Coordinates of C-alpha atoms in Angstrom, one line a residue:
M201 CA -10.3 -45.2 14.3
P202 CA -7.2 -43.8 15.8
S203 CA -5.6 -41.7 13.3
A204 CA -9.7 -39.7 12.2
D205 CA -8.9 -39.4 16.6
K206 CA -5.8 -38.3 16.7
L207 CA -6.7 -35.7 13.6
L208 CA -9.6 -34.9 15.4
Q209 CA -7.5 -34.3 18.2
R210 CA -4.8 -31.9 16.1
L211 CA -7.5 -29.8 14.7
R212 CA -9.0 -29.1 18.3
R213 CA -6.4 -27.7 19.6
R214 CA -5.2 -25.6 16.5
P215 CA -7.3 -21.8 16.9
E216 CA -7.5 -21.5 13.5
S217 CA -10.0 -24.8 13.6
W218 CA -12.3 -22.6 15.9
L219 CA -11.8 -19.6 14.1
V220 CA -12.8 -20.8 10.8
G221 CA -16.5 -22.5 13.2
V222 CA -17.1 -19.6 14.3
I223 CA -16.4 -17.8 11.0
L224 CA -19.1 -19.7 9.2
I225 CA -21.8 -19.6 12.2
V226 CA -21.4 -15.4 12.1
G227 CA -21.3 -16.1 8.5
A228 CA -24.5 -18.0 9.0
F229 CA -26.3 -15.7 11.2
L230 CA -24.9 -12.3 9.2
S231 CA -26.8 -14.6 6.0
A232 CA -30.3 -14.2 8.1
A233 CA -30.7 -11.6 9.1
A234 CA -28.9 -9.2 6.2
P235 CA -29.7 -10.3 3.3
G236 CA -27.7 -8.6 1.3
F237 CA -24.5 -10.0 3.4
L238 CA -24.0 -13.6 1.8
T239 CA -23.4 -12.4 -1.7
T240 CA -20.3 -13.2 -4.1
A241 CA -19.8 -9.4 -4.6
N242 CA -20.1 -7.7 -1.2
L243 CA -17.5 -11.1 0.0
V244 CA -15.4 -9.7 -2.5
D245 CA -15.5 -6.9 -1.7
L246 CA -14.3 -7.5 1.7
L247 CA -11.5 -8.6 1.0
E248 CA -10.7 -5.7 -1.0
S249 CA -11.5 -3.2 1.9
Y250 CA -9.5 -5.2 4.8
S251 CA -6.2 -6.1 2.4
V252 CA -4.4 -3.4 3.7
Q253 CA -5.1 -4.4 7.5
A254 CA -4.1 -8.1 6.7
V255 CA -0.4 -7.0 4.9
L256 CA -0.1 -5.2 8.2
A257 CA -1.3 -7.6 10.0
L258 CA 1.3 -10.6 8.2
G259 CA 4.2 -8.0 9.2
L260 CA 2.5 -7.5 12.5
F261 CA 2.7 -11.8 13.1
V262 CA 6.1 -11.7 12.0
V263 CA 6.8 -9.9 14.8
L264 CA 4.7 -10.8 17.7
V265 CA 5.9 -14.7 16.8
S266 CA 9.9 -12.9 17.9
G267 CA 8.6 -12.4 21.3
G268 CA 8.0 -8.1 20.5
I269 CA 5.4 -5.8 19.4
D270 CA 5.5 -3.1 16.8
I271 CA 2.3 -1.0 17.4
S272 CA 4.5 2.5 14.8
F273 CA 3.8 0.3 12.2
A274 CA 0.0 2.7 11.1
A275 CA 3.2 6.0 11.2
T276 CA 5.5 3.8 9.0
A277 CA 3.2 3.5 6.3
S278 CA 1.6 7.2 6.5
V279 CA 5.0 8.4 6.5
A280 CA 6.7 6.1 3.4
Q281 CA 2.6 6.5 1.3
Y282 CA 3.2 10.2 1.6
L283 CA 7.0 10.1 0.6
A284 CA 6.1 8.1 -2.3
A285 CA 3.0 10.6 -3.6
L286 CA 5.4 13.8 -3.0
M287 CA 7.9 12.1 -5.0
A288 CA 4.7 11.2 -8.1
A289 CA 3.0 14.1 -7.9
R290 CA 5.7 16.9 -6.6
L291 CA 8.4 15.8 -9.0
Q292 CA 6.9 13.2 -11.5
L293 CA 9.6 10.4 -10.6
P294 CA 8.9 7.2 -12.4
G295 CA 6.2 4.5 -10.3
F296 CA 10.1 2.6 -10.0
A297 CA 11.5 5.0 -8.4
C298 CA 8.4 6.3 -6.2
I299 CA 7.4 2.4 -5.0
G300 CA 10.9 2.2 -3.9
A301 CA 11.8 4.5 -2.2
G302 CA 8.3 4.0 -0.5
L303 CA 9.7 0.4 0.8
L304 CA 12.8 1.5 1.6
V305 CA 12.0 4.4 4.3
G306 CA 9.7 1.5 5.7
T307 CA 11.7 -0.7 5.6
A308 CA 14.7 1.3 7.0
L309 CA 12.2 2.9 10.1
G310 CA 11.1 -1.0 10.8
C311 CA 14.8 -1.3 11.7
L312 CA 15.9 1.9 13.3
N313 CA 13.3 0.2 15.9
A314 CA 15.3 -3.1 15.5
T315 CA 18.0 -0.5 17.0
L316 CA 17.0 0.8 19.2
I317 CA 15.2 -2.4 20.9
H318 CA 18.4 -4.8 20.4
F319 CA 21.3 -2.8 20.8
V320 CA 19.8 1.0 23.3
R321 CA 18.0 -1.9 24.8
I322 CA 14.8 0.1 24.6
T323 CA 11.3 -2.1 25.6
S324 CA 9.9 -2.9 21.7
I325 CA 6.3 -1.2 23.4
I326 CA 8.2 1.6 24.9
A327 CA 10.2 2.1 21.1
S328 CA 7.1 1.4 19.1
I329 CA 5.0 3.9 20.8
A330 CA 8.1 7.0 21.3
M331 CA 8.8 5.9 16.7
M332 CA 4.6 6.2 16.5
S333 CA 5.2 10.1 18.0
V334 CA 8.0 11.1 15.9
T335 CA 7.3 9.7 12.9
F336 CA 3.9 10.7 12.5
S337 CA 4.3 14.5 13.6
L338 CA 7.4 14.5 12.0
L339 CA 5.0 13.8 8.9
M340 CA 2.1 16.2 10.0
Y341 CA 4.5 19.5 10.8
F342 CA 6.0 18.8 7.4
S343 CA 3.3 18.2 5.5
G344 CA 0.8 20.4 7.4
G345 CA -1.6 17.6 7.2
K346 CA -2.9 18.3 3.6
S347 CA -3.8 15.7 0.8
I348 CA -2.2 15.0 -2.1
Y349 CA -4.9 14.3 -4.9
N350 CA -3.0 14.4 -8.2
L351 CA -1.6 11.3 -8.0
P352 CA -0.6 9.9 -11.1
D353 CA -2.5 7.5 -13.0
W354 CA 0.1 4.8 -12.9
W355 CA -0.4 4.5 -9.2
T356 CA -4.4 5.4 -9.0
D357 CA -5.8 3.4 -12.3
R358 CA -7.8 -0.3 -10.7
I359 CA -6.2 -3.3 -12.4
V360 CA -8.5 -6.4 -12.7
F361 CA -7.4 -9.4 -12.4
W362 CA -10.8 -11.3 -13.1
Q363 CA -14.1 -9.7 -13.0
T364 CA -17.4 -11.4 -13.7
E365 CA -21.3 -9.8 -13.6
D366 CA -24.8 -11.8 -11.8
A367 CA -28.2 -11.5 -12.9
A368 CA -28.6 -8.2 -11.0
G369 CA -25.9 -6.4 -12.2
D370 CA -23.7 -6.6 -9.4
L371 CA -19.8 -6.5 -10.2
T372 CA -17.5 -8.9 -8.6
R373 CA -13.9 -7.8 -9.5
I374 CA -10.7 -10.4 -8.0
T375 CA -8.5 -6.8 -8.0
L376 CA -4.8 -5.2 -7.4
P377 CA -5.2 -5.4 -3.7
V378 CA -6.4 -8.7 -3.0
V379 CA -3.8 -10.4 -5.4
V380 CA -1.0 -8.8 -3.2
M381 CA -2.6 -9.6 -0.4
V382 CA -2.5 -13.6 -1.3
V383 CA 0.9 -12.5 -2.2
A384 CA 2.5 -11.1 1.6
A385 CA 0.4 -14.3 2.6
I386 CA 2.0 -17.1 0.6
L387 CA 5.7 -15.0 1.2
T388 CA 4.8 -14.9 5.0
W389 CA 4.2 -18.1 5.5
L390 CA 6.6 -19.6 3.0
M391 CA 9.1 -17.8 5.8
M392 CA 8.3 -18.6 8.6
T393 CA 7.8 -22.7 7.7
R394 CA 9.8 -23.3 5.2
S395 CA 13.2 -21.0 6.2
T396 CA 15.8 -21.0 8.9
V397 CA 14.8 -17.2 9.6
G398 CA 11.4 -19.1 10.6
R399 CA 12.3 -21.1 12.3
Q400 CA 14.3 -19.2 14.6
L401 CA 12.0 -16.3 15.2
Y402 CA 10.0 -18.8 16.9
A403 CA 12.3 -20.1 18.6
L404 CA 13.3 -16.6 19.6
G405 CA 9.6 -16.1 20.9
G406 CA 9.7 -19.5 22.5
N407 CA 12.5 -18.8 24.6
P408 CA 15.3 -16.4 23.8
E409 CA 17.8 -17.3 25.4
A410 CA 18.0 -21.5 24.1
A411 CA 17.8 -19.1 21.0
R412 CA 20.9 -17.7 21.9
R413 CA 22.1 -20.6 23.5
V414 CA 22.4 -22.4 20.0
G415 CA 23.4 -19.9 17.7
A416 CA 20.5 -17.9 16.5
N417 CA 22.0 -14.3 16.0
I418 CA 19.6 -12.2 17.7
A419 CA 20.5 -8.6 15.7
A420 CA 19.8 -9.9 12.8
L421 CA 16.4 -12.0 13.5
H422 CA 15.7 -8.5 15.1
Y423 CA 16.7 -6.7 12.4
V424 CA 14.5 -9.0 10.3
A425 CA 11.3 -9.1 11.9
Y426 CA 11.0 -5.8 12.8
G427 CA 12.4 -4.4 9.3
F428 CA 9.4 -6.9 7.5
L429 CA 7.3 -5.3 9.6
G430 CA 8.6 -1.7 8.1
F431 CA 8.0 -3.2 4.7
M432 CA 4.4 -4.5 4.8
A433 CA 3.9 -1.3 6.7
A434 CA 5.1 0.2 3.3
L435 CA 3.3 -1.7 1.1
A436 CA 0.4 -1.0 3.0
G437 CA 0.8 2.9 2.6
L438 CA 1.1 2.2 -1.0
L439 CA -1.8 0.2 -1.5
Q440 CA -4.0 2.2 0.5
A441 CA -3.2 5.2 -1.7
H442 CA -4.2 2.9 -5.2
R443 CA -8.0 2.1 -3.3
V444 CA -8.2 5.7 -2.6
G445 CA -7.2 7.4 -4.9
E446 CA -4.7 9.9 -3.0
S447 CA -2.6 10.3 -0.3
V448 CA -4.6 11.7 3.2
P449 CA -1.4 12.0 6.1
S450 CA -3.9 10.9 8.9
A451 CA -5.5 7.7 6.7
M452 CA -3.9 5.0 8.3
Y453 CA -3.3 5.9 12.3
G454 CA -5.9 4.9 14.4
T455 CA -6.3 1.6 12.5
E456 CA -3.9 -0.1 14.9
L457 CA -5.9 -2.0 17.8
A458 CA -8.1 -3.8 14.8
V459 CA -4.7 -4.6 13.1
L460 CA -3.4 -6.2 16.3
S461 CA -6.9 -8.1 17.3
A462 CA -6.6 -9.7 14.0
A463 CA -3.1 -10.8 14.7
V464 CA -4.0 -12.5 18.1
L465 CA -7.7 -14.1 17.2
G466 CA -5.7 -16.0 14.7
G467 CA -3.9 -16.9 17.5
A468 CA -0.4 -15.1 17.9
S469 CA 0.9 -15.2 21.0
L470 CA 2.2 -11.8 22.8
S471 CA 4.2 -13.4 24.3
G472 CA 5.5 -14.6 21.9
G473 CA 6.5 -18.1 19.4
I474 CA 3.0 -19.4 18.0
G475 CA 0.9 -17.9 15.7
T476 CA 0.7 -18.8 12.2
V477 CA -0.5 -16.9 8.7
P478 CA -4.0 -18.9 8.3
G479 CA -4.6 -17.9 11.8
V480 CA -4.2 -14.1 11.1
L481 CA -5.9 -14.4 7.9
C482 CA -8.9 -16.1 9.7
G483 CA -9.1 -13.3 12.0
I484 CA -8.9 -10.4 9.3
V485 CA -11.2 -12.4 7.5
L486 CA -13.9 -13.0 10.8
L487 CA -13.5 -8.5 12.1
A488 CA -14.2 -7.8 8.5
M489 CA -17.7 -9.9 9.3
L490 CA -17.9 -8.9 12.3
Q491 CA -17.8 -5.2 11.6
N492 CA -19.3 -5.4 7.2
G493 CA -22.4 -7.3 9.0
L494 CA -22.8 -4.9 11.8
N495 CA -23.0 -2.1 9.1
L496 CA -25.7 -3.7 7.3
L497 CA -27.4 -4.5 10.6
G498 CA -27.6 -0.1 11.3
V499 CA -25.2 -1.1 14.6
S500 CA -23.4 1.4 16.1
S501 CA -19.4 1.8 14.5
Y502 CA -18.4 2.0 18.8
F503 CA -20.0 -1.0 19.1
F504 CA -17.2 -2.7 17.1
Q505 CA -14.8 -1.3 18.6
I506 CA -16.0 -2.4 21.9
V507 CA -15.8 -5.8 19.6
I508 CA -12.1 -5.4 18.9
G509 CA -11.3 -4.4 22.4
L510 CA -13.0 -7.4 23.7
T511 CA -10.9 -9.9 21.2
I512 CA -7.7 -8.6 22.5
L513 CA -8.6 -9.1 26.0
I514 CA -10.1 -12.3 25.5
S515 CA -7.7 -13.8 23.0
T516 CA -4.8 -13.3 25.5
S517 CA -6.4 -13.9 28.3
I518 CA -6.9 -17.8 26.8
T519 CA -3.7 -17.7 25.6
V520 CA -2.4 -17.2 29.0
L521 CA -4.0 -20.0 30.4
S522 CA -3.7 -22.0 28.3
T523 CA 0.3 -21.5 28.7
R524 CA -0.4 -22.1 32.0
S525 CA -2.7 -25.9 31.4
R526 CA 0.5 -26.6 29.1
R527 CA 3.2 -26.2 32.3
R528 CA 1.4 -27.8 34.7
R529 CA 0.7 -30.8 32.4
R530 CA 4.7 -30.5 32.0
N531 CA 5.5 -29.9 35.7
P532 CA 2.7 -31.8 37.5
A533 CA 5.1 -32.4 40.9
G534 CA 3.8 -28.7 40.7
E535 CA 7.2 -26.3 41.0
P536 CA 6.5 -22.3 40.8
A537 CA 5.4 -21.5 36.9
H538 CA 6.2 -17.8 36.7
G539 CA 4.1 -16.1 33.8

């Protein structure tokens, strides 16, 4: 049937389809190799464990689509989290003030990145590396690297929306981090697919000059993209403190590569203009399954770092090769094509 053929061709072109296939294959292998892997309790625990990284990846996805890159998000999350923890534990301020201040600081740091990139004309990777170094070093200098353990109950109490217990006594719970991750994914999807700003961000990443000529406000788009990532980083930082019950200045430092690999694995291009929210979520799920499965199989954690590095290399190579292939099809005369 022609309609079925067209649907199959469309699915083949979408990276999410391939990722779902890989997830099913990896899931089947791990469930056979590690009996404790394919249980509802373990899978839901995986979702909660990776909810913080998923929120970070959703924010980074927006920046990647706009054609930029920002690896200062972990430092931003740490600063926002620690500031909110200081206000809550030392100053005894109410929850809305601490959460609001944390989110505001994260958004402000993201907007500062946008200012450096758009008005000072610093390359996004250089600006974000510099900001990461400055903000994280300032945090460690003023905090002395000391954790805050006496967070108030409103922050650390586990919030359970639904739970059940199986015959073996294992609890399956849908908690606040999972719900926040789902809400963040829906809002990001709506912004990127159902709003003018989202379409302009895709246009900016695909062809900045064309986006400028059709009247897109490039400065405003940079502030939206980097400010959104700053907001999501702060939200992830607050969520991390809720999960572990303390604020550790260096807890989120070093998660940059895992978050970046999840985004590019899900189809977000490092050259901009490409990527979807479902793809990013599939990337997070696949990485979570791989890390959990390798842990259950007793494989060294260093091997997972190899997986992350290879993921970035292979995903980026596939993106570049597919882009060249599309350009050749559009330009069969063989005129020079760059990139």
